[in-house]
Amino acid sequence: MGELVSRFEKGHPLVSVEVYVDNTETIEEMLSQSRLDVALVEGVVHTPSLQTEQVLSDSLVLVAAKDFPLDSEIAITDLEGLPFILREKGSGTRALFVTLLEKVGVTIREKWICHSSDAILSAVRSAQGLTVISRRLVSDDLGTGLLREIQIRGVSLGRMFSLVWHKDKFFTPPLEQFVEGVKLLQENDA
C-alpha cells in the first residue's frame, strides 16, 4: 500500500495524502464523521451510511517463531491453551479468528493484545506465542525462515478487504484515481 501512496503522490503533487492505520471499528467511526475520505478495511462494516466494495482478497495464516514447539500441521483443537499475540477488540483479523475458535469450542491464552502488526510480529519472532495474521504482512519473514507457517487441517482463513466510504462522499478526480489504483492491487498480485 505504501508504494501505491508514493506513486499517487508523485502523480498528484498538489494533493495531500494522510494515512491512518487502526482497527475496522475505529476506521468506520472516522468515515461516519467525515474524518476520512475512503478506507481499506478487513472487517465487517455495520454503519448503514457507509458504502463498501470488496476489492482485495487475502488470507490469514497461523505463524510461529522458527523454534516454537509445535508441529507444522495441527488440528484446530491443538491450539487449546496455547499463548497468542492478538490484535485488539474491534480488529477484523481478530474477529475472524476468535469467531472460528468459538465455533469449535477452543480457548486460547491471550498473552499479548496489540494495536500494531509490528509489535505482534516482534513478539512472535521472540517466541512469545503464536498469531494469526495477513499472509501479506509476513511473506518476507516466511521467505527468510524467521517465522514459519503452521497449517490447521481443514481450516481456511480467507477474507476480503473492502473499500469503504460515506454514501454522500463526493469523489474528486484524484480520489477516483486513487480508488482505481487500490482496485488494481488485486490484479497486480495475480
PDB file of C-alpha atoms in Angstrom:
ATOM      1  CA  MET A   1       0.000   0.000   0.000  1.00  0.00           C
ATOM      2  CA  GLY A   2       2.907   2.325   0.718  1.00  0.00           C
ATOM      3  CA  GLU A   3       4.071   2.029  -2.897  1.00  0.00           C
ATOM      4  CA  LEU A   4       0.585   2.927  -4.130  1.00  0.00           C
ATOM      5  CA  VAL A   5       0.528   6.067  -1.979  1.00  0.00           C
ATOM      6  CA  SER A   6       4.023   7.059  -3.180  1.00  0.00           C
ATOM      7  CA  ARG A   7       3.068   6.631  -6.858  1.00  0.00           C
ATOM      8  CA  PHE A   8      -0.146   8.569  -6.299  1.00  0.00           C
ATOM      9  CA  GLU A   9       1.673  11.461  -4.583  1.00  0.00           C
ATOM     10  CA  LYS A  10       4.212  11.658  -7.428  1.00  0.00           C
ATOM     11  CA  GLY A  11       1.383  11.891  -9.935  1.00  0.00           C
ATOM     12  CA  HIS A  12      -0.599  14.374  -7.831  1.00  0.00           C
ATOM     13  CA  PRO A  13       1.913  16.676  -6.097  1.00  0.00           C
ATOM     14  CA  LEU A  14      -0.786  19.175  -5.056  1.00  0.00           C
ATOM     15  CA  VAL A  15      -2.849  16.531  -3.230  1.00  0.00           C
ATOM     16  CA  SER A  16      -2.080  15.880   0.417  1.00  0.00           C
ATOM     17  CA  VAL A  17      -2.387  12.208   1.383  1.00  0.00           C
ATOM     18  CA  GLU A  18      -2.715  11.258   5.024  1.00  0.00           C
ATOM     19  CA  VAL A  19      -2.824   7.614   6.109  1.00  0.00           C
ATOM     20  CA  TYR A  20      -4.415   6.446   9.333  1.00  0.00           C
ATOM     21  CA  VAL A  21      -3.950   2.836  10.477  1.00  0.00           C
ATOM     22  CA  ASP A  22      -6.365   1.427  13.050  1.00  0.00           C
ATOM     23  CA  ASN A  23      -8.935  -1.302  13.529  1.00  0.00           C
ATOM     24  CA  THR A  24     -12.092  -1.572  11.445  1.00  0.00           C
ATOM     25  CA  GLU A  25     -14.338  -0.257  14.206  1.00  0.00           C
ATOM     26  CA  THR A  26     -12.326   2.960  14.595  1.00  0.00           C
ATOM     27  CA  ILE A  27     -11.997   3.489  10.841  1.00  0.00           C
ATOM     28  CA  GLU A  28     -15.759   3.025  10.454  1.00  0.00           C
ATOM     29  CA  GLU A  29     -16.367   5.718  13.069  1.00  0.00           C
ATOM     30  CA  MET A  30     -13.930   8.118  11.363  1.00  0.00           C
ATOM     31  CA  LEU A  31     -15.628   7.608   7.983  1.00  0.00           C
ATOM     32  CA  SER A  32     -19.044   8.217   9.557  1.00  0.00           C
ATOM     33  CA  GLN A  33     -17.757  11.522  10.947  1.00  0.00           C
ATOM     34  CA  SER A  34     -16.228  12.516   7.559  1.00  0.00           C
ATOM     35  CA  ARG A  35     -12.754  12.497   9.102  1.00  0.00           C
ATOM     36  CA  LEU A  36     -11.579  10.159   6.311  1.00  0.00           C
ATOM     37  CA  ASP A  37     -12.396  10.196   2.593  1.00  0.00           C
ATOM     38  CA  VAL A  38     -12.027   6.496   1.935  1.00  0.00           C
ATOM     39  CA  ALA A  39     -10.643   3.475   3.758  1.00  0.00           C
ATOM     40  CA  LEU A  40      -9.463  -0.055   3.128  1.00  0.00           C
ATOM     41  CA  VAL A  41     -10.701  -2.407   5.856  1.00  0.00           C
ATOM     42  CA  GLU A  42     -10.624  -6.131   6.530  1.00  0.00           C
ATOM     43  CA  GLY A  43     -13.566  -6.263   8.887  1.00  0.00           C
ATOM     44  CA  VAL A  44     -17.318  -6.133   8.515  1.00  0.00           C
ATOM     45  CA  VAL A  45     -18.789  -2.633   8.321  1.00  0.00           C
ATOM     46  CA  HIS A  46     -22.051  -2.154  10.228  1.00  0.00           C
ATOM     47  CA  THR A  47     -22.908   1.525   9.660  1.00  0.00           C
ATOM     48  CA  PRO A  48     -25.764   1.918   7.140  1.00  0.00           C
ATOM     49  CA  SER A  49     -24.473   5.276   5.871  1.00  0.00           C
ATOM     50  CA  LEU A  50     -21.251   3.668   4.628  1.00  0.00           C
ATOM     51  CA  GLN A  51     -20.798   2.011   1.233  1.00  0.00           C
ATOM     52  CA  THR A  52     -18.430  -0.933   0.737  1.00  0.00           C
ATOM     53  CA  GLU A  53     -16.883  -2.628  -2.256  1.00  0.00           C
ATOM     54  CA  GLN A  54     -14.756  -5.749  -1.937  1.00  0.00           C
ATOM     55  CA  VAL A  55     -11.507  -5.160  -3.787  1.00  0.00           C
ATOM     56  CA  LEU A  56      -8.678  -7.315  -2.492  1.00  0.00           C
ATOM     57  CA  SER A  57      -8.502 -10.930  -1.370  1.00  0.00           C
ATOM     58  CA  ASP A  58      -6.202 -12.004   1.407  1.00  0.00           C
ATOM     59  CA  SER A  59      -5.617 -14.969   3.657  1.00  0.00           C
ATOM     60  CA  LEU A  60      -4.710 -15.190   7.282  1.00  0.00           C
ATOM     61  CA  VAL A  61      -2.005 -17.605   8.357  1.00  0.00           C
ATOM     62  CA  LEU A  62      -1.063 -19.094  11.699  1.00  0.00           C
ATOM     63  CA  VAL A  63       2.607 -18.311  12.325  1.00  0.00           C
ATOM     64  CA  ALA A  64       5.194 -19.025  14.985  1.00  0.00           C
ATOM     65  CA  ALA A  65       8.888 -18.448  15.596  1.00  0.00           C
ATOM     66  CA  LYS A  66      11.041 -20.985  13.784  1.00  0.00           C
ATOM     67  CA  ASP A  67      11.780 -22.851  17.032  1.00  0.00           C
ATOM     68  CA  PHE A  68       8.310 -22.639  18.636  1.00  0.00           C
ATOM     69  CA  PRO A  69       7.455 -26.163  19.834  1.00  0.00           C
ATOM     70  CA  LEU A  70       4.514 -27.021  17.574  1.00  0.00           C
ATOM     71  CA  ASP A  71       4.201 -29.330  14.570  1.00  0.00           C
ATOM     72  CA  SER A  72       3.947 -27.798  11.111  1.00  0.00           C
ATOM     73  CA  GLU A  73       0.420 -29.189  10.698  1.00  0.00           C
ATOM     74  CA  ILE A  74      -2.092 -29.422  13.523  1.00  0.00           C
ATOM     75  CA  ALA A  75      -5.780 -29.820  14.290  1.00  0.00           C
ATOM     76  CA  ILE A  76      -7.539 -26.685  15.473  1.00  0.00           C
ATOM     77  CA  THR A  77      -8.086 -28.348  18.857  1.00  0.00           C
ATOM     78  CA  ASP A  78      -4.288 -28.412  19.287  1.00  0.00           C
ATOM     79  CA  LEU A  79      -4.471 -24.638  19.858  1.00  0.00           C
ATOM     80  CA  GLU A  80      -6.258 -25.131  23.195  1.00  0.00           C
ATOM     81  CA  GLY A  81      -4.463 -23.168  25.917  1.00  0.00           C
ATOM     82  CA  LEU A  82      -1.575 -22.002  23.720  1.00  0.00           C
ATOM     83  CA  PRO A  83      -0.256 -18.424  24.089  1.00  0.00           C
ATOM     84  CA  PHE A  84      -1.336 -15.988  21.373  1.00  0.00           C
ATOM     85  CA  ILE A  85      -0.415 -12.477  20.409  1.00  0.00           C
ATOM     86  CA  LEU A  86      -3.583 -10.903  19.026  1.00  0.00           C
ATOM     87  CA  ARG A  87      -4.936  -7.643  17.697  1.00  0.00           C
ATOM     88  CA  GLU A  88      -7.244  -5.594  19.915  1.00  0.00           C
ATOM     89  CA  LYS A  89     -11.021  -5.909  20.006  1.00  0.00           C
ATOM     90  CA  GLY A  90     -12.532  -4.125  17.027  1.00  0.00           C
ATOM     91  CA  SER A  91      -9.996  -5.654  14.642  1.00  0.00           C
ATOM     92  CA  GLY A  92     -11.439  -7.626  11.731  1.00  0.00           C
ATOM     93  CA  THR A  93      -8.494 -10.032  11.850  1.00  0.00           C
ATOM     94  CA  ARG A  94      -9.143 -10.784  15.490  1.00  0.00           C
ATOM     95  CA  ALA A  95     -12.905 -11.129  14.947  1.00  0.00           C
ATOM     96  CA  LEU A  96     -12.459 -13.686  12.148  1.00  0.00           C
ATOM     97  CA  PHE A  97     -10.087 -15.848  14.206  1.00  0.00           C
ATOM     98  CA  VAL A  98     -11.969 -15.583  17.508  1.00  0.00           C
ATOM     99  CA  THR A  99     -15.253 -16.480  15.776  1.00  0.00           C
ATOM    100  CA  LEU A 100     -13.624 -19.602  14.350  1.00  0.00           C
ATOM    101  CA  LEU A 101     -12.315 -20.605  17.792  1.00  0.00           C
ATOM    102  CA  GLU A 102     -15.705 -20.037  19.410  1.00  0.00           C
ATOM    103  CA  LYS A 103     -17.434 -22.212  16.789  1.00  0.00           C
ATOM    104  CA  VAL A 104     -15.235 -25.189  17.650  1.00  0.00           C
ATOM    105  CA  GLY A 105     -15.044 -24.514  21.388  1.00  0.00           C
ATOM    106  CA  VAL A 106     -11.300 -23.856  21.570  1.00  0.00           C
ATOM    107  CA  THR A 107      -9.944 -21.453  24.199  1.00  0.00           C
ATOM    108  CA  ILE A 108      -6.520 -19.924  23.694  1.00  0.00           C
ATOM    109  CA  ARG A 109      -4.430 -17.898  26.122  1.00  0.00           C
ATOM    110  CA  GLU A 110      -4.356 -14.245  25.086  1.00  0.00           C
ATOM    111  CA  LYS A 111      -0.816 -13.419  26.169  1.00  0.00           C
ATOM    112  CA  TRP A 112      -0.416 -10.104  24.324  1.00  0.00           C
ATOM    113  CA  ILE A 113      -3.012  -7.732  22.865  1.00  0.00           C
ATOM    114  CA  CYS A 114      -1.547  -5.240  20.380  1.00  0.00           C
ATOM    115  CA  HIS A 115      -2.733  -2.418  18.148  1.00  0.00           C
ATOM    116  CA  SER A 116       0.293  -2.796  15.902  1.00  0.00           C
ATOM    117  CA  SER A 117       1.183  -5.584  13.495  1.00  0.00           C
ATOM    118  CA  ASP A 118       4.856  -4.727  14.013  1.00  0.00           C
ATOM    119  CA  ALA A 119       4.500  -5.292  17.779  1.00  0.00           C
ATOM    120  CA  ILE A 120       2.709  -8.581  17.135  1.00  0.00           C
ATOM    121  CA  LEU A 121       5.430  -9.802  14.785  1.00  0.00           C
ATOM    122  CA  SER A 122       8.178  -8.757  17.178  1.00  0.00           C
ATOM    123  CA  ALA A 123       6.583 -10.789  19.970  1.00  0.00           C
ATOM    124  CA  VAL A 124       6.064 -13.805  17.716  1.00  0.00           C
ATOM    125  CA  ARG A 125       9.662 -13.645  16.437  1.00  0.00           C
ATOM    126  CA  SER A 126      10.725 -13.732  20.113  1.00  0.00           C
ATOM    127  CA  ALA A 127       8.746 -16.977  20.582  1.00  0.00           C
ATOM    128  CA  GLN A 128       6.265 -15.328  22.945  1.00  0.00           C
ATOM    129  CA  GLY A 129       3.403 -17.125  21.238  1.00  0.00           C
ATOM    130  CA  LEU A 130       1.503 -17.660  18.025  1.00  0.00           C
ATOM    131  CA  THR A 131      -0.529 -15.282  15.919  1.00  0.00           C
ATOM    132  CA  VAL A 132      -2.922 -15.290  13.028  1.00  0.00           C
ATOM    133  CA  ILE A 133      -2.021 -12.515  10.620  1.00  0.00           C
ATOM    134  CA  SER A 134      -2.276 -11.482   6.981  1.00  0.00           C
ATOM    135  CA  ARG A 135      -0.043 -13.509   4.708  1.00  0.00           C
ATOM    136  CA  ARG A 136       0.851 -10.193   3.031  1.00  0.00           C
ATOM    137  CA  LEU A 137       2.393  -8.938   6.300  1.00  0.00           C
ATOM    138  CA  VAL A 138       4.560 -11.997   6.950  1.00  0.00           C
ATOM    139  CA  SER A 139       5.633 -13.042   3.456  1.00  0.00           C
ATOM    140  CA  ASP A 140       9.193 -11.748   3.955  1.00  0.00           C
ATOM    141  CA  ASP A 141       9.580 -13.421   7.372  1.00  0.00           C
ATOM    142  CA  LEU A 142       8.225 -16.690   5.983  1.00  0.00           C
ATOM    143  CA  GLY A 143      10.566 -16.437   2.997  1.00  0.00           C
ATOM    144  CA  THR A 144      13.659 -15.921   5.146  1.00  0.00           C
ATOM    145  CA  GLY A 145      12.642 -18.589   7.663  1.00  0.00           C
ATOM    146  CA  LEU A 146      12.440 -16.116  10.544  1.00  0.00           C
ATOM    147  CA  LEU A 147       8.839 -17.255  11.043  1.00  0.00           C
ATOM    148  CA  ARG A 148       7.110 -20.441   9.949  1.00  0.00           C
ATOM    149  CA  GLU A 149       3.571 -21.116   8.904  1.00  0.00           C
ATOM    150  CA  ILE A 150       1.579 -23.762  10.747  1.00  0.00           C
ATOM    151  CA  GLN A 151      -1.211 -25.384   8.764  1.00  0.00           C
ATOM    152  CA  ILE A 152      -4.508 -26.000  10.548  1.00  0.00           C
ATOM    153  CA  ARG A 153      -6.089 -29.080   8.992  1.00  0.00           C
ATOM    154  CA  GLY A 154      -9.428 -28.343   7.360  1.00  0.00           C
ATOM    155  CA  VAL A 155      -9.322 -24.600   8.089  1.00  0.00           C
ATOM    156  CA  SER A 156      -9.150 -21.825   5.518  1.00  0.00           C
ATOM    157  CA  LEU A 157      -8.932 -18.249   6.732  1.00  0.00           C
ATOM    158  CA  GLY A 158      -9.628 -16.348   3.541  1.00  0.00           C
ATOM    159  CA  ARG A 159     -11.031 -12.850   3.679  1.00  0.00           C
ATOM    160  CA  MET A 160     -11.646  -9.805   1.561  1.00  0.00           C
ATOM    161  CA  PHE A 161     -10.526  -6.240   2.046  1.00  0.00           C
ATOM    162  CA  SER A 162     -13.158  -3.672   1.200  1.00  0.00           C
ATOM    163  CA  LEU A 163     -13.001  -0.062   0.159  1.00  0.00           C
ATOM    164  CA  VAL A 164     -15.346   1.928   2.360  1.00  0.00           C
ATOM    165  CA  TRP A 165     -16.667   5.470   2.032  1.00  0.00           C
ATOM    166  CA  HIS A 166     -19.615   7.533   3.217  1.00  0.00           C
ATOM    167  CA  LYS A 167     -22.569   7.201   0.833  1.00  0.00           C
ATOM    168  CA  ASP A 168     -22.682  11.013   0.459  1.00  0.00           C
ATOM    169  CA  LYS A 169     -18.960  11.322  -0.314  1.00  0.00           C
ATOM    170  CA  PHE A 170     -18.101  13.409  -3.385  1.00  0.00           C
ATOM    171  CA  PHE A 171     -15.289  11.741  -5.332  1.00  0.00           C
ATOM    172  CA  THR A 172     -12.892  14.244  -6.847  1.00  0.00           C
ATOM    173  CA  PRO A 173     -10.931  13.076  -9.920  1.00  0.00           C
ATOM    174  CA  PRO A 174      -7.772  12.472  -7.813  1.00  0.00           C
ATOM    175  CA  LEU A 175      -9.764  10.445  -5.253  1.00  0.00           C
ATOM    176  CA  GLU A 176     -11.308   8.398  -8.090  1.00  0.00           C
ATOM    177  CA  GLN A 177      -7.801   7.719  -9.451  1.00  0.00           C
ATOM    178  CA  PHE A 178      -6.588   6.643  -6.020  1.00  0.00           C
ATOM    179  CA  VAL A 179      -9.526   4.237  -5.648  1.00  0.00           C
ATOM    180  CA  GLU A 180      -8.799   2.778  -9.094  1.00  0.00           C
ATOM    181  CA  GLY A 181      -5.184   2.258  -8.010  1.00  0.00           C
ATOM    182  CA  VAL A 182      -6.360   0.297  -4.956  1.00  0.00           C
ATOM    183  CA  LYS A 183      -8.587  -1.858  -7.169  1.00  0.00           C
ATOM    184  CA  LEU A 184      -5.592  -2.651  -9.404  1.00  0.00           C
ATOM    185  CA  LEU A 185      -3.631  -4.091  -6.443  1.00  0.00           C
ATOM    186  CA  GLN A 186      -5.537  -7.381  -6.748  1.00  0.00           C
ATOM    187  CA  GLU A 187      -4.727  -7.668 -10.453  1.00  0.00           C
ATOM    188  CA  ASN A 188      -1.043  -7.000  -9.778  1.00  0.00           C
ATOM    189  CA  ASP A 189      -0.977  -9.790  -7.174  1.00  0.00           C
ATOM    190  CA  ALA A 190      -2.368 -12.335  -9.636  1.00  0.00           C
TER     191      ALA A 190
END
